[in-house]
């Protein structure tokens, strides 16, 4: 595996691969890699060659009071894991390489970026879309892989790709979870003892909603009440938001219909966690994917 630090070299590698009609797969990450990332990489490896994994802790997507400095970084372990997986290129630019001092552009997907996560984390998605567009331009992949763990992010990136006629196909993959249901996340290393146990309430609350939907409940307020009951039973959890929204518009719905997302965010101490479930209508029934 070759480690690439500069944009010019990454572009050169990409140009050469595309000249040979090879289809590049890109998996953008912030490092501190876990099996959720590995599942994206494996999907990329089945569709594409070469596969580029980027590791870049993007300062522009962290708010001033967020954990940019403390965000878990484990470059050597990540490098070893990527070698073992047979990844072709690791693109790991410095912040200065990505954002020279005179950098001025902000990529913003309006409407979708200021609600839910965007309301709690102002500017977050502008940072995300700015860096993802840069990565897509630098690497020029045929396919780029994202996790439904960050469902709003995936929706926003798909919209950006449509609006800007980007060539890369945006692929969104399922959420990988621990055996007790906690969605894998680089930030899970912050969770200790009781907080780690309490964190499973996010997943349990989604499972409780799944059961209600299976019992033919379609009323969103009632579904959210079931979800809150599970979360309220864990005093360590401070719920930020829990909403059921249309999967396309991300606008709240009153009754389940079409494709919806159940999105939630909560804090355990200083650790912010998000989770979600996808609800898809199939005739008179709804399939819930957690
Ligand atoms: P991150 O390094 O947290 O920015 O995540 C990089 C990519 O991995 C994003 O597209 C995430 O949605 C995805 N990802 C993170 N956690 C998971 C997970 N548990 N399952 C699947 N994909 C994930």
CSV table of C-alpha atoms and ligand atoms in Angstrom, one decimal:
chain,number,residue,atom,x,y,z
A,1,UNK,CA,0.0,0.0,0.0
A,2,UNK,CA,1.3,3.4,-0.9
A,3,UNK,CA,0.8,6.3,1.4
A,4,UNK,CA,0.1,9.6,-0.4
A,5,UNK,CA,0.5,12.9,1.3
A,6,UNK,CA,0.1,15.4,-1.5
A,7,UNK,CA,-2.8,16.4,-3.7
A,8,UNK,CA,-0.6,16.6,-6.8
A,9,UNK,CA,0.6,13.0,-6.3
A,10,UNK,CA,-2.9,11.7,-5.6
A,11,UNK,CA,-4.1,13.4,-8.8
A,12,UNK,CA,-1.2,11.9,-10.8
A,13,UNK,CA,-2.0,8.3,-9.5
A,14,UNK,CA,-5.7,8.8,-10.3
A,15,UNK,CA,-4.9,10.1,-13.8
A,16,UNK,CA,-2.7,7.1,-14.5
A,17,UNK,CA,-5.3,4.6,-13.2
A,18,UNK,CA,-8.1,6.2,-15.2
A,19,UNK,CA,-5.9,6.2,-18.4
A,20,UNK,CA,-5.8,2.4,-18.0
A,21,UNK,CA,-9.6,2.4,-17.7
A,22,UNK,CA,-9.4,1.3,-14.1
A,23,UNK,CA,-12.4,2.3,-11.9
A,24,UNK,CA,-11.2,3.9,-8.6
A,25,UNK,CA,-13.1,3.3,-5.4
A,26,UNK,CA,-12.8,6.0,-2.7
A,27,UNK,CA,-13.6,5.5,1.0
A,28,UNK,CA,-13.4,8.8,2.9
A,29,UNK,CA,-12.7,8.5,6.6
A,30,UNK,CA,-11.4,10.4,9.6
A,31,UNK,CA,-9.3,7.4,10.7
A,32,UNK,CA,-9.5,5.6,14.0
A,33,UNK,CA,-10.7,2.8,11.8
A,34,UNK,CA,-13.1,0.1,12.9
A,35,UNK,CA,-15.1,-2.7,11.2
A,36,UNK,CA,-17.7,-0.2,10.0
A,37,UNK,CA,-15.0,1.4,7.9
A,38,UNK,CA,-13.7,-2.0,6.9
A,39,UNK,CA,-17.2,-3.0,5.5
A,40,UNK,CA,-17.1,0.1,3.2
A,41,UNK,CA,-13.6,-0.8,2.1
A,42,UNK,CA,-14.6,-4.4,1.3
A,43,UNK,CA,-17.6,-3.1,-0.7
A,44,UNK,CA,-15.2,-0.9,-2.6
A,45,UNK,CA,-12.9,-3.8,-3.3
A,46,UNK,CA,-15.7,-5.8,-4.9
A,47,UNK,CA,-16.6,-3.0,-7.3
A,48,UNK,CA,-13.3,-1.2,-7.9
A,49,UNK,CA,-9.6,-1.4,-8.4
A,50,UNK,CA,-7.6,0.4,-7.2
A,51,UNK,CA,-9.2,1.4,-3.8
A,52,UNK,CA,-8.2,4.6,-2.2
A,53,UNK,CA,-8.9,5.1,1.5
A,54,UNK,CA,-8.6,8.7,2.8
A,55,UNK,CA,-7.8,9.5,6.4
A,56,UNK,CA,-8.3,13.2,7.1
A,57,UNK,CA,-9.6,14.6,10.4
A,58,UNK,CA,-11.3,17.6,8.7
A,59,UNK,CA,-11.0,20.7,10.9
A,60,UNK,CA,-13.8,22.4,9.0
A,61,UNK,CA,-16.5,20.0,10.2
A,62,UNK,CA,-15.8,20.5,13.9
A,63,UNK,CA,-17.4,23.4,15.8
A,64,UNK,CA,-15.2,25.6,18.1
A,65,UNK,CA,-16.4,23.7,21.2
A,66,UNK,CA,-16.1,20.2,19.6
A,67,UNK,CA,-13.5,17.5,19.9
A,68,UNK,CA,-11.2,18.3,16.9
A,69,UNK,CA,-8.0,18.3,19.0
A,70,UNK,CA,-9.1,15.2,21.0
A,71,UNK,CA,-10.6,13.3,18.1
A,72,UNK,CA,-9.1,9.7,18.3
A,73,UNK,CA,-6.1,9.4,16.0
A,74,UNK,CA,-4.4,6.0,15.5
A,75,UNK,CA,-2.5,6.4,12.2
A,76,UNK,CA,-0.1,3.4,12.7
A,77,UNK,CA,-2.8,1.0,13.6
A,78,UNK,CA,-5.0,2.3,10.8
A,79,UNK,CA,-2.1,1.9,8.3
A,80,UNK,CA,-1.5,-1.7,9.4
A,81,UNK,CA,-5.2,-2.6,9.1
A,82,UNK,CA,-5.4,-1.1,5.6
A,83,UNK,CA,-2.3,-3.0,4.6
A,84,UNK,CA,-3.9,-6.2,5.8
A,85,UNK,CA,-7.1,-5.5,3.9
A,86,UNK,CA,-5.1,-5.1,0.7
A,87,UNK,CA,-6.0,-1.4,0.2
A,88,UNK,CA,-4.0,0.1,-2.7
A,89,UNK,CA,-3.6,3.7,-1.6
A,90,UNK,CA,-3.9,5.6,1.6
A,91,UNK,CA,-4.4,9.3,1.0
A,92,UNK,CA,-3.6,11.1,4.2
A,93,UNK,CA,-3.0,14.8,3.5
A,94,UNK,CA,-2.2,17.4,6.2
A,95,UNK,CA,-4.7,20.1,7.0
A,96,UNK,CA,-2.3,22.6,5.4
A,97,UNK,CA,-2.2,20.6,2.2
A,98,UNK,CA,-6.1,20.6,2.1
A,99,UNK,CA,-6.6,24.1,3.3
A,100,UNK,CA,-3.8,26.5,2.5
A,101,UNK,CA,-4.0,29.9,4.3
A,102,UNK,CA,-5.8,31.6,1.4
A,103,UNK,CA,-8.5,28.9,1.1
A,104,UNK,CA,-11.9,30.6,0.8
A,105,UNK,CA,-14.5,28.2,-0.7
A,106,UNK,CA,-17.5,26.8,1.2
A,107,UNK,CA,-19.7,24.1,-0.4
A,108,UNK,CA,-23.2,24.3,1.0
A,109,UNK,CA,-26.2,22.1,0.3
A,110,UNK,CA,-29.0,24.4,1.4
A,111,UNK,CA,-32.1,23.1,3.1
A,112,UNK,CA,-30.8,19.7,4.1
A,113,UNK,CA,-27.8,21.0,6.0
A,114,UNK,CA,-29.3,23.2,8.7
A,115,UNK,CA,-31.7,20.8,10.3
A,116,UNK,CA,-31.2,17.9,12.7
A,117,UNK,CA,-27.4,17.4,13.1
A,118,UNK,CA,-26.9,20.8,11.3
A,119,UNK,CA,-29.1,22.5,13.9
A,120,UNK,CA,-27.0,21.1,16.8
A,121,UNK,CA,-23.7,21.5,14.9
A,122,UNK,CA,-23.9,24.7,12.9
A,123,UNK,CA,-21.6,24.6,9.9
A,124,UNK,CA,-20.8,20.9,10.3
A,125,UNK,CA,-22.2,19.8,7.0
A,126,UNK,CA,-20.6,22.7,5.1
A,127,UNK,CA,-17.3,21.4,6.4
A,128,UNK,CA,-18.3,17.9,5.3
A,129,UNK,CA,-19.5,18.8,1.8
A,130,UNK,CA,-16.5,21.1,1.2
A,131,UNK,CA,-14.0,18.3,2.1
A,132,UNK,CA,-15.9,15.5,0.3
A,133,UNK,CA,-16.1,17.6,-2.9
A,134,UNK,CA,-12.4,18.2,-2.7
A,135,UNK,CA,-11.7,14.5,-2.1
A,136,UNK,CA,-13.9,13.6,-5.1
A,137,UNK,CA,-12.1,16.1,-7.3
A,138,UNK,CA,-8.7,15.0,-6.2
A,139,UNK,CA,-9.3,11.2,-6.4
A,140,UNK,CA,-11.9,11.2,-9.3
A,141,UNK,CA,-13.4,7.8,-8.2
A,142,UNK,CA,-16.0,5.9,-10.1
A,143,UNK,CA,-17.6,5.0,-6.8
A,144,UNK,CA,-17.4,6.6,-3.4
A,145,UNK,CA,-18.6,4.8,-0.3
A,146,UNK,CA,-20.4,6.2,2.8
A,147,UNK,CA,-22.1,4.6,5.8
A,148,UNK,CA,-25.8,5.0,6.6
A,149,UNK,CA,-24.5,5.5,10.2
A,150,UNK,CA,-24.4,9.1,9.1
A,151,UNK,CA,-27.7,9.1,7.2
A,152,UNK,CA,-28.1,12.8,7.0
A,153,UNK,CA,-24.6,13.2,5.7
A,154,UNK,CA,-25.2,10.5,3.1
A,155,UNK,CA,-28.4,12.2,1.9
A,156,UNK,CA,-26.6,15.6,1.7
A,157,UNK,CA,-23.7,14.1,-0.3
A,158,UNK,CA,-26.1,12.4,-2.7
A,159,UNK,CA,-27.8,15.8,-3.3
A,160,UNK,CA,-24.5,17.5,-3.8
A,161,UNK,CA,-23.5,14.9,-6.3
A,162,UNK,CA,-26.8,15.3,-8.2
A,163,UNK,CA,-26.7,19.1,-8.1
A,164,UNK,CA,-23.1,19.4,-9.3
A,165,UNK,CA,-23.3,16.5,-11.8
A,166,UNK,CA,-20.5,14.7,-10.2
A,167,UNK,CA,-19.3,11.6,-12.0
A,168,UNK,CA,-18.8,9.4,-8.9
A,169,UNK,CA,-21.6,7.0,-7.9
A,170,UNK,CA,-22.4,7.6,-4.3
A,171,UNK,CA,-22.8,4.2,-2.5
A,172,UNK,CA,-24.4,4.1,0.9
A,173,UNK,CA,-23.8,1.0,3.0
A,174,UNK,CA,-25.5,-0.5,6.1
A,175,UNK,CA,-24.6,0.3,9.7
A,176,UNK,CA,-22.2,-2.1,11.4
A,177,UNK,CA,-23.0,-2.6,15.1
A,178,UNK,CA,-21.4,-4.2,18.2
A,179,UNK,CA,-23.0,-7.5,19.3
A,180,UNK,CA,-25.1,-5.5,21.8
A,181,UNK,CA,-26.4,-3.2,19.1
A,182,UNK,CA,-24.2,-0.1,19.6
A,183,UNK,CA,-23.4,1.4,16.2
A,184,UNK,CA,-19.7,1.3,15.7
A,185,UNK,CA,-18.1,4.7,15.8
A,186,UNK,CA,-14.6,6.1,16.3
A,187,UNK,CA,-16.0,8.1,19.3
A,188,UNK,CA,-17.1,4.9,21.1
A,189,UNK,CA,-13.6,4.8,22.6
A,190,UNK,CA,-14.7,7.7,24.8
A,191,UNK,CA,-17.4,5.5,26.4
A,192,UNK,CA,-16.4,3.9,29.7
A,193,UNK,CA,-18.2,1.7,32.2
A,194,UNK,CA,-21.8,2.7,32.8
A,195,UNK,CA,-21.9,5.1,29.9
A,196,UNK,CA,-20.9,2.3,27.5
A,197,UNK,CA,-23.8,0.1,28.9
A,198,UNK,CA,-26.2,3.0,28.8
A,199,UNK,CA,-25.3,3.8,25.1
A,200,UNK,CA,-27.1,0.6,24.0
A,201,UNK,CA,-30.3,2.5,24.7
A,202,UNK,CA,-30.1,4.2,21.4
A,203,UNK,CA,-30.3,0.9,19.6
A,204,UNK,CA,-32.8,-0.5,22.0
A,205,UNK,CA,-35.1,2.6,21.4
A,206,UNK,CA,-35.0,1.9,17.6
A,207,UNK,CA,-35.8,-1.8,18.2
A,208,UNK,CA,-38.8,-0.8,20.4
A,209,UNK,CA,-40.0,1.4,17.5
A,210,UNK,CA,-39.5,-1.5,15.1
A,211,UNK,CA,-41.8,-3.6,17.3
A,212,UNK,CA,-44.5,-0.9,17.4
A,213,UNK,CA,-44.3,-0.6,13.6
A,214,UNK,CA,-44.6,-4.4,13.3
A,215,UNK,CA,-47.7,-4.1,15.5
A,216,UNK,CA,-49.2,-1.7,12.9
A,217,UNK,CA,-48.5,1.6,14.6
A,218,UNK,CA,-48.1,4.3,11.9
A,219,UNK,CA,-48.6,7.4,14.1
A,220,UNK,CA,-45.2,9.2,14.4
A,221,UNK,CA,-46.0,10.9,17.7
A,222,UNK,CA,-46.8,7.6,19.2
A,223,UNK,CA,-43.7,6.0,17.8
A,224,UNK,CA,-41.5,8.8,19.1
A,225,UNK,CA,-43.2,8.4,22.6
A,226,UNK,CA,-42.1,4.7,22.6
A,227,UNK,CA,-38.6,5.7,21.6
A,228,UNK,CA,-38.3,8.4,24.3
A,229,UNK,CA,-39.6,6.0,27.0
A,230,UNK,CA,-36.6,3.7,26.3
A,231,UNK,CA,-34.1,6.6,26.3
A,232,UNK,CA,-35.7,8.3,29.4
A,233,UNK,CA,-35.1,5.1,31.3
A,234,UNK,CA,-31.3,5.8,31.1
A,235,UNK,CA,-30.6,8.8,33.2
A,236,UNK,CA,-27.1,9.0,31.7
A,237,UNK,CA,-28.5,9.8,28.3
A,238,UNK,CA,-29.3,13.4,27.4
A,239,UNK,CA,-31.4,13.3,24.2
A,240,UNK,CA,-30.6,16.0,21.7
A,241,UNK,CA,-33.2,15.1,19.1
A,242,UNK,CA,-35.3,12.2,18.0
A,243,UNK,CA,-37.3,12.7,14.8
A,244,UNK,CA,-39.0,10.7,12.1
A,245,UNK,CA,-38.4,12.4,8.8
A,246,UNK,CA,-39.0,11.8,5.1
A,247,UNK,CA,-35.8,10.1,3.8
A,248,UNK,CA,-35.6,12.5,0.8
A,249,UNK,CA,-36.6,15.9,2.2
A,250,UNK,CA,-35.6,15.2,5.9
A,251,UNK,CA,-38.8,17.0,6.8
A,252,UNK,CA,-40.8,15.6,9.8
A,253,UNK,CA,-43.7,13.3,8.9
A,254,UNK,CA,-46.9,12.8,10.9
A,255,UNK,CA,-47.6,9.2,9.6
A,256,UNK,CA,-45.2,6.7,8.2
A,257,UNK,CA,-45.3,6.7,4.4
A,258,UNK,CA,-42.7,5.9,1.6
A,259,UNK,CA,-39.2,5.9,2.9
A,260,UNK,CA,-38.5,7.5,6.3
A,261,UNK,CA,-35.6,7.8,8.6
A,262,UNK,CA,-35.8,7.6,12.4
A,263,UNK,CA,-32.9,9.9,13.4
A,264,UNK,CA,-31.6,10.4,16.9
A,265,UNK,CA,-28.7,12.1,18.7
A,266,UNK,CA,-27.8,12.0,22.3
A,267,UNK,CA,-25.1,12.9,24.7
A,268,UNK,CA,-23.5,10.6,27.3
A,269,UNK,CA,-21.4,12.9,29.4
A,270,UNK,CA,-19.3,14.7,26.8
A,271,UNK,CA,-19.7,12.0,24.1
A,272,UNK,CA,-22.2,12.7,21.4
A,273,UNK,CA,-23.7,9.7,19.7
A,274,UNK,CA,-26.0,9.4,16.7
A,275,UNK,CA,-28.0,6.5,15.4
A,276,UNK,CA,-30.8,5.8,13.0
A,277,UNK,CA,-33.1,3.3,11.3
A,278,UNK,CA,-34.5,3.3,7.8
A,279,UNK,CA,-38.2,2.6,7.4
A,280,UNK,CA,-39.4,1.6,3.9
A,281,UNK,CA,-42.9,1.0,2.8
A,282,UNK,CA,-43.6,-2.2,1.0
A,283,UNK,CA,-47.3,-2.2,0.1
A,284,UNK,CA,-49.2,-2.2,3.4
A,285,UNK,CA,-46.2,-3.1,5.5
A,286,UNK,CA,-43.0,-1.3,6.5
A,287,UNK,CA,-39.5,-2.8,6.6
A,288,UNK,CA,-37.4,-1.3,9.3
A,289,UNK,CA,-33.6,-1.6,8.8
A,290,UNK,CA,-31.6,-0.8,11.9
B,1,LIG,P1,-15.9,8.7,9.9
B,1,LIG,O1,-14.5,8.2,9.9
B,1,LIG,O2,-16.6,8.5,11.2
B,1,LIG,O3,-16.0,10.1,9.3
B,1,LIG,O4,-16.6,7.7,9.0
B,1,LIG,C1,-16.2,7.4,7.6
B,1,LIG,C2,-17.3,6.7,6.9
B,1,LIG,O5,-17.5,5.5,7.6
B,1,LIG,C3,-18.6,7.5,6.9
B,1,LIG,O6,-19.2,7.3,5.6
B,1,LIG,C4,-19.4,6.8,7.9
B,1,LIG,O7,-20.8,6.9,7.7
B,1,LIG,C5,-18.9,5.4,7.8
B,1,LIG,N1,-19.2,4.7,9.1
B,1,LIG,C6,-18.9,5.1,10.3
B,1,LIG,N2,-19.4,4.2,11.2
B,1,LIG,C7,-20.0,3.2,10.6
B,1,LIG,C8,-20.7,2.1,10.9
B,1,LIG,N3,-20.9,1.7,12.2
B,1,LIG,N4,-21.2,1.3,9.9
B,1,LIG,C9,-21.0,1.6,8.6
B,1,LIG,N5,-20.4,2.7,8.2
B,1,LIG,C10,-19.9,3.5,9.2
